[in-house]
PDB file of C-alpha atoms in Angstrom:
ATOM      1  CA  UNK A 205      -8.815  -8.833 -20.729  1.00  0.00           C
ATOM      2  CA  UNK A 206      -5.886 -10.390 -19.421  1.00  0.00           C
ATOM      3  CA  UNK A 207      -6.565 -12.491 -16.026  1.00  0.00           C
ATOM      4  CA  UNK A 208      -3.187 -14.582 -14.662  1.00  0.00           C
ATOM      5  CA  UNK A 209      -4.350 -18.403 -14.180  1.00  0.00           C
ATOM      6  CA  UNK A 210      -1.727 -19.483 -11.617  1.00  0.00           C
ATOM      7  CA  UNK A 211      -3.042 -23.431 -11.861  1.00  0.00           C
ATOM      8  CA  UNK A 212      -1.651 -26.257 -14.233  1.00  0.00           C
ATOM      9  CA  UNK A 213      -4.352 -28.871 -13.572  1.00  0.00           C
ATOM     10  CA  UNK A 214      -6.889 -29.052 -15.639  1.00  0.00           C
ATOM     11  CA  UNK A 215     -10.547 -27.379 -15.194  1.00  0.00           C
ATOM     12  CA  UNK A 216     -13.081 -29.308 -14.717  1.00  0.00           C
ATOM     13  CA  UNK A 217     -15.708 -27.959 -17.634  1.00  0.00           C
ATOM     14  CA  UNK A 218     -18.685 -27.683 -15.333  1.00  0.00           C
ATOM     15  CA  UNK A 219     -16.941 -24.924 -13.544  1.00  0.00           C
ATOM     16  CA  UNK A 220     -16.789 -21.608 -14.515  1.00  0.00           C
ATOM     17  CA  UNK A 221     -12.728 -20.571 -14.330  1.00  0.00           C
ATOM     18  CA  UNK A 222     -13.045 -17.574 -12.484  1.00  0.00           C
ATOM     19  CA  UNK A 223     -14.656 -19.669  -9.705  1.00  0.00           C
ATOM     20  CA  UNK A 224     -11.590 -22.184  -9.648  1.00  0.00           C
ATOM     21  CA  UNK A 225      -9.061 -19.191  -9.093  1.00  0.00           C
ATOM     22  CA  UNK A 226      -7.834 -16.411 -10.714  1.00  0.00           C
ATOM     23  CA  UNK A 227      -5.717 -13.670 -10.007  1.00  0.00           C
ATOM     24  CA  UNK A 228      -5.667  -9.730 -11.224  1.00  0.00           C
ATOM     25  CA  UNK A 229      -3.034  -7.158 -11.273  1.00  0.00           C
ATOM     26  CA  UNK A 230      -4.733  -3.933 -10.958  1.00  0.00           C
ATOM     27  CA  UNK A 231      -2.889  -0.559 -11.231  1.00  0.00           C
ATOM     28  CA  UNK A 232      -5.593   0.941  -8.445  1.00  0.00           C
ATOM     29  CA  UNK A 233      -6.044   4.849  -9.477  1.00  0.00           C
ATOM     30  CA  UNK A 234      -5.452   7.797  -7.015  1.00  0.00           C
ATOM     31  CA  UNK A 235      -8.283   8.470  -4.214  1.00  0.00           C
ATOM     32  CA  UNK A 236      -9.969   4.758  -4.863  1.00  0.00           C
ATOM     33  CA  UNK A 237     -10.034   2.955  -1.615  1.00  0.00           C
ATOM     34  CA  UNK A 238      -8.773  -0.718  -2.324  1.00  0.00           C
ATOM     35  CA  UNK A 239     -12.499  -2.071  -1.981  1.00  0.00           C
ATOM     36  CA  UNK A 240     -13.960   0.624  -4.248  1.00  0.00           C
ATOM     37  CA  UNK A 241     -11.229  -1.795  -6.020  1.00  0.00           C
ATOM     38  CA  UNK A 242     -12.545  -5.151  -5.419  1.00  0.00           C
ATOM     39  CA  UNK A 243     -16.363  -3.863  -5.623  1.00  0.00           C
ATOM     40  CA  UNK A 244     -15.700  -3.503  -8.883  1.00  0.00           C
ATOM     41  CA  UNK A 245     -13.910  -6.354 -10.045  1.00  0.00           C
ATOM     42  CA  UNK A 246     -16.698  -8.361  -8.185  1.00  0.00           C
ATOM     43  CA  UNK A 247     -19.051  -6.952 -10.148  1.00  0.00           C
ATOM     44  CA  UNK A 248     -17.226  -7.896 -13.584  1.00  0.00           C
ATOM     45  CA  UNK A 249     -16.010 -11.381 -12.190  1.00  0.00           C
ATOM     46  CA  UNK A 250     -19.929 -12.229 -11.286  1.00  0.00           C
ATOM     47  CA  UNK A 251     -21.285 -10.627 -15.045  1.00  0.00           C
ATOM     48  CA  UNK A 252     -18.330 -12.879 -16.220  1.00  0.00           C
ATOM     49  CA  UNK A 253     -19.075 -16.139 -14.615  1.00  0.00           C
ATOM     50  CA  UNK A 254     -22.555 -16.136 -13.985  1.00  0.00           C
ATOM     51  CA  UNK A 255     -22.013 -16.853 -10.384  1.00  0.00           C
ATOM     52  CA  UNK A 256     -23.775 -14.267  -7.809  1.00  0.00           C
ATOM     53  CA  UNK A 257     -21.672 -15.719  -4.977  1.00  0.00           C
ATOM     54  CA  UNK A 258     -18.105 -15.682  -6.189  1.00  0.00           C
ATOM     55  CA  UNK A 259     -15.458 -14.078  -3.357  1.00  0.00           C
ATOM     56  CA  UNK A 260     -12.989 -11.517  -4.386  1.00  0.00           C
ATOM     57  CA  UNK A 261      -9.900 -10.112  -2.183  1.00  0.00           C
ATOM     58  CA  UNK A 262      -7.490  -8.513  -2.446  1.00  0.00           C
ATOM     59  CA  UNK A 263      -3.660  -9.321  -1.033  1.00  0.00           C
ATOM     60  CA  UNK A 264      -2.665  -5.786   0.965  1.00  0.00           C
ATOM     61  CA  UNK A 265      -4.501  -2.604   1.483  1.00  0.00           C
ATOM     62  CA  UNK A 266      -3.396   0.584  -0.491  1.00  0.00           C
ATOM     63  CA  UNK A 267      -3.907   3.850   1.112  1.00  0.00           C
ATOM     64  CA  UNK A 268      -6.878   6.373  -1.331  1.00  0.00           C
ATOM     65  CA  UNK A 269      -4.018   8.579  -1.436  1.00  0.00           C
ATOM     66  CA  UNK A 270      -1.861   6.180  -3.172  1.00  0.00           C
ATOM     67  CA  UNK A 271      -1.758   4.305  -6.271  1.00  0.00           C
ATOM     68  CA  UNK A 272       0.067   1.247  -7.900  1.00  0.00           C
ATOM     69  CA  UNK A 273      -0.052  -1.860  -7.708  1.00  0.00           C
ATOM     70  CA  UNK A 274      -3.072  -4.706  -6.260  1.00  0.00           C
ATOM     71  CA  UNK A 275      -2.849  -8.150  -6.846  1.00  0.00           C
ATOM     72  CA  UNK A 276      -6.823  -9.356  -6.930  1.00  0.00           C
ATOM     73  CA  UNK A 277      -7.694 -13.019  -5.757  1.00  0.00           C
ATOM     74  CA  UNK A 278     -11.065 -14.391  -7.784  1.00  0.00           C
ATOM     75  CA  UNK A 279     -12.514 -17.761  -6.920  1.00  0.00           C
ATOM     76  CA  UNK A 280     -10.784 -20.184  -5.012  1.00  0.00           C
ATOM     77  CA  UNK A 281      -7.461 -17.890  -4.972  1.00  0.00           C
ATOM     78  CA  UNK A 282      -8.966 -16.279  -2.657  1.00  0.00           C
ATOM     79  CA  UNK A 283      -7.111 -18.786  -0.339  1.00  0.00           C
ATOM     80  CA  UNK A 284      -4.142 -18.043  -1.390  1.00  0.00           C
ATOM     81  CA  UNK A 285      -4.128 -13.945   0.112  1.00  0.00           C
ATOM     82  CA  UNK A 286      -2.168 -15.157   2.962  1.00  0.00           C
ATOM     83  CA  UNK A 287       0.293 -15.831   0.688  1.00  0.00           C
ATOM     84  CA  UNK A 288       0.347 -12.995  -1.463  1.00  0.00           C
ATOM     85  CA  UNK A 289       0.447 -10.551   1.096  1.00  0.00           C
ATOM     86  CA  UNK A 290       3.832 -12.161   2.781  1.00  0.00           C
ATOM     87  CA  UNK A 291       5.898 -11.145  -0.250  1.00  0.00           C
ATOM     88  CA  UNK A 292       7.921  -8.079  -0.538  1.00  0.00           C
ATOM     89  CA  UNK A 293       6.939  -4.400  -1.712  1.00  0.00           C
ATOM     90  CA  UNK A 294       8.337  -1.805  -3.282  1.00  0.00           C
ATOM     91  CA  UNK A 295       7.365   1.285  -3.232  1.00  0.00           C
ATOM     92  CA  UNK A 296       8.376   4.709  -5.025  1.00  0.00           C
ATOM     93  CA  UNK A 297       6.859   8.073  -4.087  1.00  0.00           C
ATOM     94  CA  UNK A 298       8.024  11.732  -2.234  1.00  0.00           C
ATOM     95  CA  UNK A 299       8.483  13.117   1.285  1.00  0.00           C
ATOM     96  CA  UNK A 300       7.910  16.362   1.998  1.00  0.00           C
ATOM     97  CA  UNK A 301      10.127  17.836   4.548  1.00  0.00           C
ATOM     98  CA  UNK A 302       9.999  20.958   7.155  1.00  0.00           C
ATOM     99  CA  UNK A 303       6.575  20.324   7.377  1.00  0.00           C
ATOM    100  CA  UNK A 304       3.722  17.439   8.589  1.00  0.00           C
ATOM    101  CA  UNK A 305       0.203  16.395   9.154  1.00  0.00           C
ATOM    102  CA  UNK A 306      -1.917  14.892  11.846  1.00  0.00           C
ATOM    103  CA  UNK A 307      -1.981  11.495   9.193  1.00  0.00           C
ATOM    104  CA  UNK A 308       1.823  12.133   8.052  1.00  0.00           C
ATOM    105  CA  UNK A 309      -0.078  11.879   4.513  1.00  0.00           C
ATOM    106  CA  UNK A 310      -2.354  14.527   2.082  1.00  0.00           C
ATOM    107  CA  UNK A 311      -5.333  13.321   4.033  1.00  0.00           C
ATOM    108  CA  UNK A 312      -5.275  15.708   6.722  1.00  0.00           C
ATOM    109  CA  UNK A 313      -4.400  19.851   7.155  1.00  0.00           C
ATOM    110  CA  UNK A 314      -0.243  20.189   6.399  1.00  0.00           C
ATOM    111  CA  UNK A 315       1.336  22.091   9.496  1.00  0.00           C
ATOM    112  CA  UNK A 316       5.079  23.796   9.021  1.00  0.00           C
ATOM    113  CA  UNK A 317       7.114  22.396  12.046  1.00  0.00           C
ATOM    114  CA  UNK A 318      10.754  23.227  11.095  1.00  0.00           C
ATOM    115  CA  UNK A 319      13.631  24.898   9.427  1.00  0.00           C
ATOM    116  CA  UNK A 320      15.413  23.004   6.437  1.00  0.00           C
ATOM    117  CA  UNK A 321      17.811  26.383   5.571  1.00  0.00           C
ATOM    118  CA  UNK A 322      20.710  24.068   6.986  1.00  0.00           C
ATOM    119  CA  UNK A 323      19.822  20.471   6.124  1.00  0.00           C
ATOM    120  CA  UNK A 324      22.569  19.377   3.428  1.00  0.00           C
ATOM    121  CA  UNK A 325      21.657  16.926   0.650  1.00  0.00           C
ATOM    122  CA  UNK A 326      24.149  14.332   2.709  1.00  0.00           C
ATOM    123  CA  UNK A 327      22.031  14.577   5.523  1.00  0.00           C
ATOM    124  CA  UNK A 328      19.464  13.352   3.791  1.00  0.00           C
ATOM    125  CA  UNK A 329      20.921  10.869   2.099  1.00  0.00           C
ATOM    126  CA  UNK A 330      22.502   9.590   5.266  1.00  0.00           C
ATOM    127  CA  UNK A 331      18.969   9.626   7.132  1.00  0.00           C
ATOM    128  CA  UNK A 332      17.915   6.880   4.652  1.00  0.00           C
ATOM    129  CA  UNK A 333      21.001   4.898   5.534  1.00  0.00           C
ATOM    130  CA  UNK A 334      19.852   5.320   9.205  1.00  0.00           C
ATOM    131  CA  UNK A 335      16.442   3.715   8.504  1.00  0.00           C
ATOM    132  CA  UNK A 336      17.733   0.911   6.317  1.00  0.00           C
ATOM    133  CA  UNK A 337      17.755  -2.887   8.187  1.00  0.00           C
ATOM    134  CA  UNK A 338      15.453  -4.947  10.510  1.00  0.00           C
ATOM    135  CA  UNK A 339      14.156  -2.433  13.468  1.00  0.00           C
ATOM    136  CA  UNK A 340      10.658  -2.045  15.069  1.00  0.00           C
ATOM    137  CA  UNK A 341       8.426   0.503  13.818  1.00  0.00           C
ATOM    138  CA  UNK A 342       4.913   2.256  15.208  1.00  0.00           C
ATOM    139  CA  UNK A 343       2.200   2.287  12.724  1.00  0.00           C
ATOM    140  CA  UNK A 344       0.748   5.545  12.420  1.00  0.00           C
ATOM    141  CA  UNK A 345      -2.265   6.914  14.437  1.00  0.00           C
ATOM    142  CA  UNK A 346      -4.039   7.375  10.741  1.00  0.00           C
ATOM    143  CA  UNK A 347      -3.952   2.505  10.144  1.00  0.00           C
ATOM    144  CA  UNK A 348      -6.133  -0.298   9.723  1.00  0.00           C
ATOM    145  CA  UNK A 349      -4.620  -1.128  12.909  1.00  0.00           C
ATOM    146  CA  UNK A 350      -7.472  -2.161  16.030  1.00  0.00           C
ATOM    147  CA  UNK A 351      -7.465  -0.811  19.047  1.00  0.00           C
ATOM    148  CA  UNK A 352      -9.816  -2.085  21.200  1.00  0.00           C
ATOM    149  CA  UNK A 353     -12.299  -3.319  18.867  1.00  0.00           C
ATOM    150  CA  UNK A 354     -11.894  -0.205  16.537  1.00  0.00           C
ATOM    151  CA  UNK A 355      -9.686   1.053  13.784  1.00  0.00           C
ATOM    152  CA  UNK A 356      -6.962   3.138  14.720  1.00  0.00           C
ATOM    153  CA  UNK A 357      -7.782   6.350  12.225  1.00  0.00           C
ATOM    154  CA  UNK A 358     -11.486   6.069  13.428  1.00  0.00           C
ATOM    155  CA  UNK A 359     -10.170   7.076  17.003  1.00  0.00           C
ATOM    156  CA  UNK A 360      -7.622   9.053  15.623  1.00  0.00           C
ATOM    157  CA  UNK A 361     -10.377  11.181  13.787  1.00  0.00           C
ATOM    158  CA  UNK A 362     -12.712  11.549  16.724  1.00  0.00           C
ATOM    159  CA  UNK A 363      -8.708  12.313  18.482  1.00  0.00           C
ATOM    160  CA  UNK A 364      -8.957  10.301  20.782  1.00  0.00           C
ATOM    161  CA  UNK A 365      -5.581   9.307  22.497  1.00  0.00           C
ATOM    162  CA  UNK A 366      -4.073   5.628  22.249  1.00  0.00           C
ATOM    163  CA  UNK A 367      -1.322   3.319  22.293  1.00  0.00           C
ATOM    164  CA  UNK A 368      -0.247   1.315  18.968  1.00  0.00           C
ATOM    165  CA  UNK A 369       2.281  -1.552  19.341  1.00  0.00           C
ATOM    166  CA  UNK A 370       5.648  -1.071  17.239  1.00  0.00           C
ATOM    167  CA  UNK A 371       6.329  -4.326  15.356  1.00  0.00           C
ATOM    168  CA  UNK A 372       9.411  -5.736  13.387  1.00  0.00           C
ATOM    169  CA  UNK A 373       9.236  -4.838   9.417  1.00  0.00           C
ATOM    170  CA  UNK A 374      12.477  -4.904   7.576  1.00  0.00           C
ATOM    171  CA  UNK A 375      13.510  -2.134   5.034  1.00  0.00           C
ATOM    172  CA  UNK A 376      15.769  -3.823   2.933  1.00  0.00           C
ATOM    173  CA  UNK A 377      16.318  -0.894   0.201  1.00  0.00           C
ATOM    174  CA  UNK A 378      15.778   2.690   0.578  1.00  0.00           C
ATOM    175  CA  UNK A 379      17.479   5.098  -1.962  1.00  0.00           C
ATOM    176  CA  UNK A 380      17.225   8.536  -2.158  1.00  0.00           C
ATOM    177  CA  UNK A 381      16.340   9.220  -6.239  1.00  0.00           C
ATOM    178  CA  UNK A 382      16.268  12.833  -6.216  1.00  0.00           C
ATOM    179  CA  UNK A 383      16.352  15.866  -3.752  1.00  0.00           C
ATOM    180  CA  UNK A 384      14.897  19.074  -4.511  1.00  0.00           C
ATOM    181  CA  UNK A 385      14.097  20.437  -0.921  1.00  0.00           C
ATOM    182  CA  UNK A 386      11.545  20.716   0.488  1.00  0.00           C
ATOM    183  CA  UNK A 387      10.674  17.228  -1.575  1.00  0.00           C
ATOM    184  CA  UNK A 388      12.790  14.037  -1.483  1.00  0.00           C
ATOM    185  CA  UNK A 389      11.543  11.261  -3.786  1.00  0.00           C
ATOM    186  CA  UNK A 390      12.789   7.768  -2.665  1.00  0.00           C
ATOM    187  CA  UNK A 391      12.500   4.338  -3.569  1.00  0.00           C
ATOM    188  CA  UNK A 392      11.817   1.355  -0.904  1.00  0.00           C
ATOM    189  CA  UNK A 393      11.509  -1.965  -0.695  1.00  0.00           C
ATOM    190  CA  UNK A 394      10.117  -3.475   2.798  1.00  0.00           C
ATOM    191  CA  UNK A 395       8.320  -6.317   4.045  1.00  0.00           C
ATOM    192  CA  UNK A 396       4.793  -7.077   5.067  1.00  0.00           C
ATOM    193  CA  UNK A 397       3.341  -4.408   7.707  1.00  0.00           C
ATOM    194  CA  UNK A 398       5.835  -1.722   7.026  1.00  0.00           C
ATOM    195  CA  UNK A 399       3.448   1.940   6.762  1.00  0.00           C
ATOM    196  CA  UNK A 400       5.771   4.031   4.577  1.00  0.00           C
ATOM    197  CA  UNK A 401       4.121   6.993   5.834  1.00  0.00           C
ATOM    198  CA  UNK A 402       5.745   6.293   9.420  1.00  0.00           C
ATOM    199  CA  UNK A 403       8.884   6.400   7.942  1.00  0.00           C
ATOM    200  CA  UNK A 404       8.013   9.770   6.860  1.00  0.00           C
ATOM    201  CA  UNK A 405       6.944  10.444   9.880  1.00  0.00           C
ATOM    202  CA  UNK A 406      10.350   8.917  12.048  1.00  0.00           C
ATOM    203  CA  UNK A 407      12.706  10.749   9.430  1.00  0.00           C
ATOM    204  CA  UNK A 408      11.188  14.239  10.441  1.00  0.00           C
ATOM    205  CA  UNK A 409      11.825  13.430  13.888  1.00  0.00           C
ATOM    206  CA  UNK A 410      15.316  12.326  12.760  1.00  0.00           C
ATOM    207  CA  UNK A 411      16.083  14.758  11.507  1.00  0.00           C
ATOM    208  CA  UNK A 412      14.351  17.682  14.034  1.00  0.00           C
ATOM    209  CA  UNK A 413      12.071  19.153  10.832  1.00  0.00           C
ATOM    210  CA  UNK A 414       9.171  17.412  10.588  1.00  0.00           C
ATOM    211  CA  UNK A 415       8.073  15.460   7.023  1.00  0.00           C
ATOM    212  CA  UNK A 416       4.651  13.635   5.808  1.00  0.00           C
ATOM    213  CA  UNK A 417       4.359  11.667   1.997  1.00  0.00           C
ATOM    214  CA  UNK A 418       2.866  13.447  -0.365  1.00  0.00           C
ATOM    215  CA  UNK A 419       3.100  10.713  -3.254  1.00  0.00           C
ATOM    216  CA  UNK A 420       3.116   7.203  -3.286  1.00  0.00           C
ATOM    217  CA  UNK A 421       3.020   4.285  -5.767  1.00  0.00           C
ATOM    218  CA  UNK A 422       3.353   0.768  -4.641  1.00  0.00           C
ATOM    219  CA  UNK A 423       5.141  -0.731  -7.563  1.00  0.00           C
ATOM    220  CA  UNK A 424       6.053  -4.370  -7.286  1.00  0.00           C
ATOM    221  CA  UNK A 425       4.882  -7.190  -5.273  1.00  0.00           C
ATOM    222  CA  UNK A 426       6.708 -10.332  -5.095  1.00  0.00           C
ATOM    223  CA  UNK A 427       7.474 -10.966  -8.681  1.00  0.00           C
ATOM    224  CA  UNK A 428       4.416  -8.946 -10.265  1.00  0.00           C
ATOM    225  CA  UNK A 429       5.282  -5.779 -11.235  1.00  0.00           C
ATOM    226  CA  UNK A 430       3.009  -2.721 -11.922  1.00  0.00           C
ATOM    227  CA  UNK A 431       4.083  -2.692 -15.541  1.00  0.00           C
ATOM    228  CA  UNK A 432       1.788  -6.087 -15.893  1.00  0.00           C
ATOM    229  CA  UNK A 433      -1.385  -4.533 -13.971  1.00  0.00           C
ATOM    230  CA  UNK A 434      -4.692  -2.967 -15.777  1.00  0.00           C
ATOM    231  CA  UNK A 435      -5.984   0.095 -15.048  1.00  0.00           C
ATOM    232  CA  UNK A 436     -10.004  -0.090 -13.815  1.00  0.00           C
ATOM    233  CA  UNK A 437     -10.920   1.996 -16.104  1.00  0.00           C
ATOM    234  CA  UNK A 438     -10.092  -0.768 -18.932  1.00  0.00           C
ATOM    235  CA  UNK A 439     -11.941  -3.371 -16.887  1.00  0.00           C
ATOM    236  CA  UNK A 440     -15.905  -3.455 -18.947  1.00  0.00           C
TER     237      UNK A 440
END
């Protein structure tokens, strides 16, 4: 197994290298939570190091229905999680126009909401340009944002009303790579804290037809790329 060690100094022989600090790049599978991946890596790290209290954490949550790059921090590198979380992210995926869901992805039932029969590819591409740059984004109600001590998605599943505060984000690149209505494929490069599902919501509102995200893959975090990640199934 290829584990990346970012430290250059000599590691004392009485301290296991995993405890000293490692990162592991993992390709999160579909339907797995980020915590599922952390749990599996923690079991592996404890077995490899013989340490029952070794720390493992991830640097940026991915929704269960998303796939792609997770940075796992092990041992002393858990202190650098905030540093890794601050890096820009790159995603590819698919939005579906003319329908929507409460969660703006496939976690909720699809509801037909608008007519796209007159929508053109140019309008879609122009829409992407409209959402590029610095802006304020309101998180989706089905998110991990805390409201009065509870996660927003918990309140949303209970059909409770809530008000979420918009936060500054930057969408550096928003490229439409395929238009095959009702589907459009995209590549997005964005700042920390950007919700791609919220972009689907906002595009649907802007075009007046509704939209949701049907697929999402995180391909890059800073200089770390999905091509260098290992599959969870390969962790023995």
